Amino acid sequence: MPIRLFNTLTGEVDLLVPSDGASLRMYACGPTVYDYGHIGNFRTFLQIDVLRRFLKLSGMQVRHVMNITDVDDKIIRNSSAAGLSIGEYSARYVEAFFEDIESLRIQKPEQIARATEHIPRMVDLVQKLSDIGAAYKTDDGSWYFRLAAFPEYGKLSKKDLSGMEDGARVDVDEYEKDSARDFALWKAAKPGETSWDTAIGCGRPGWHIECSAMSMEYLGDTFDLHAGGEDLMFPHHENEIAQSESVTHKPLALHWMHVRFLLVDGRKMSKSEGNFYTLRDLLLKGYKASAIRLALISVPYRHQLNFTFEGLTEATNAIERLRNFNDRLAKGAFPAGENPEIQTAATEAQAKYLAALANDLNTAEARAPIFDLIRTSNTAIDQGRFFENDRVAVLAVLASFDAVFDVIEDRDAEPTKRAIAWAEQSGRQADVAPELFARQSLSDEAIDTLVAERTTAKKHRNFARADQIRNELIEKGVIIEDSKDGVRWKRK
Ligand SMILES: [Zn+2]
């Protein structure tokens, strides 16, 4: 099935194919590790995860490279305020990032590239830019990109840069829209700052040159797809294009994907508005990692997502439906044979699901046929019109749904446990929802023991004890279900 994805560069929904006929080479801008990731960052990483999982589900090979910006203005400022080296300072946030993406079931890219480990490559690129007159050195020893040397500047963000001032410079990594200026490639060392002694002087790279150098190092001069949050389109991606294409005279990436940022309760997320959430904030409030994943991917990447707690509750309920249904099929016994109505429903659901994702990754439209299939199947099971072959067919659709959405298997205990341990280590115990402590107080083994004791008590007609155990478990967030196949329990 052809896969189409909106391309910021062409302004069209273009076919996405591996240009070398083998594997799709993609680069995604990774985190700047100066703080914990917030849900806006994770929406971007999750949508890129949806893309890579769908490409793989479609049989495509993927070579995905992601950078880690472990040197930049903020890291330098914060680390010196904390009296730490930039390596010491960023280490905890690098670790936190990998923990967080694991919690959200975001697959690790094939290649992770840390900026501080690729300095020679960046220096080399600055030298090449200097050789062709596209870079110049200032009196303080910094290097700048000469915007006038790249007439195509602005082609990605479609900015009108006619008012641009020739030779005006900006030395910060991030800057306001409409202030397109010569930007820093290399910043001369300031006293006390981490720096590298190189052929172009003593200093450290600017943010933009990192991505140009590392993407081309691993993926070649031209690769298939470059992805990132919409806030990176200008100036970051525009600058990457200018730096790379000035040297190679080839397109840096054929396809550019930008994920829109989210709103929280209809407003821009900001610390001062009190609506700023990291992943950890939400886990400590008692929301499951799977629900956060589903809430952040269910709105297609090009649409603004309005993040609300009602939305998280809706995602929690949707996952409950998926898991209950999956359990019903996995553990139930069905008579041999098949119901043609279910067979057709399964085939259609699968086709609609794949078609929606192939159409610019429409995750909302992809979800709908799966829930329709669950309804149809549940009705058929209730009426005794569901057979072994139906079970196989419907489970296959669920598996293909979960290859991308990845929320059916319950792996929610671990992220919550980790978040609580982190809160305890960092003096944030007060932020842990009280019911989470209660839930964590029982291990799986302890629950099994209590459930067995309850079964024995019932057998001996000691109903008072049986009820007491049931209530104790409910209080600690464990639900017991008695069925004809025995007793099952699960955490709320
Ligand atoms: Zn980047």
Short mmCIF file of C-alpha atoms and ligand atoms in Angstrom, two decimals, residues 27-30 67 69 207-212 214-215 226-228 232 236-237 240 256, ligand 1:
data_model
loop_
_atom_site.label_atom_id
_atom_site.label_comp_id
_atom_site.label_asym_id
_atom_site.label_seq_id
_atom_site.Cartn_x
_atom_site.Cartn_y
_atom_site.Cartn_z
CA TYR A 27 16.39 11.82 10.95
CA ALA A 28 14.46 13.26 13.85
CA CYS A 29 15.61 16.11 16.04
CA GLY A 30 15.98 14.76 19.55
CA ASN A 67 20.43 13.38 18.01
CA THR A 69 21.72 17.98 22.07
CA TRP A 207 22.81 24.04 17.88
CA HIS A 208 21.95 24.02 14.17
CA ILE A 209 25.30 22.73 12.89
CA GLU A 210 24.94 19.65 15.11
CA CYS A 211 21.98 18.30 13.19
CA SER A 212 23.49 19.06 9.78
CA MET A 214 25.22 14.26 12.37
CA SER A 215 22.36 13.62 9.95
CA HIS A 226 13.51 14.75 8.34
CA ALA A 227 11.08 15.08 11.23
CA GLY A 228 10.59 17.31 14.26
CA LEU A 232 11.77 23.63 14.79
CA HIS A 236 16.38 25.35 13.13
CA HIS A 237 15.44 23.30 10.06
CA GLU A 240 20.13 22.96 8.71
CA TRP A 256 9.94 17.09 5.91
ZN ZN B 1 17.78 19.27 14.75
#
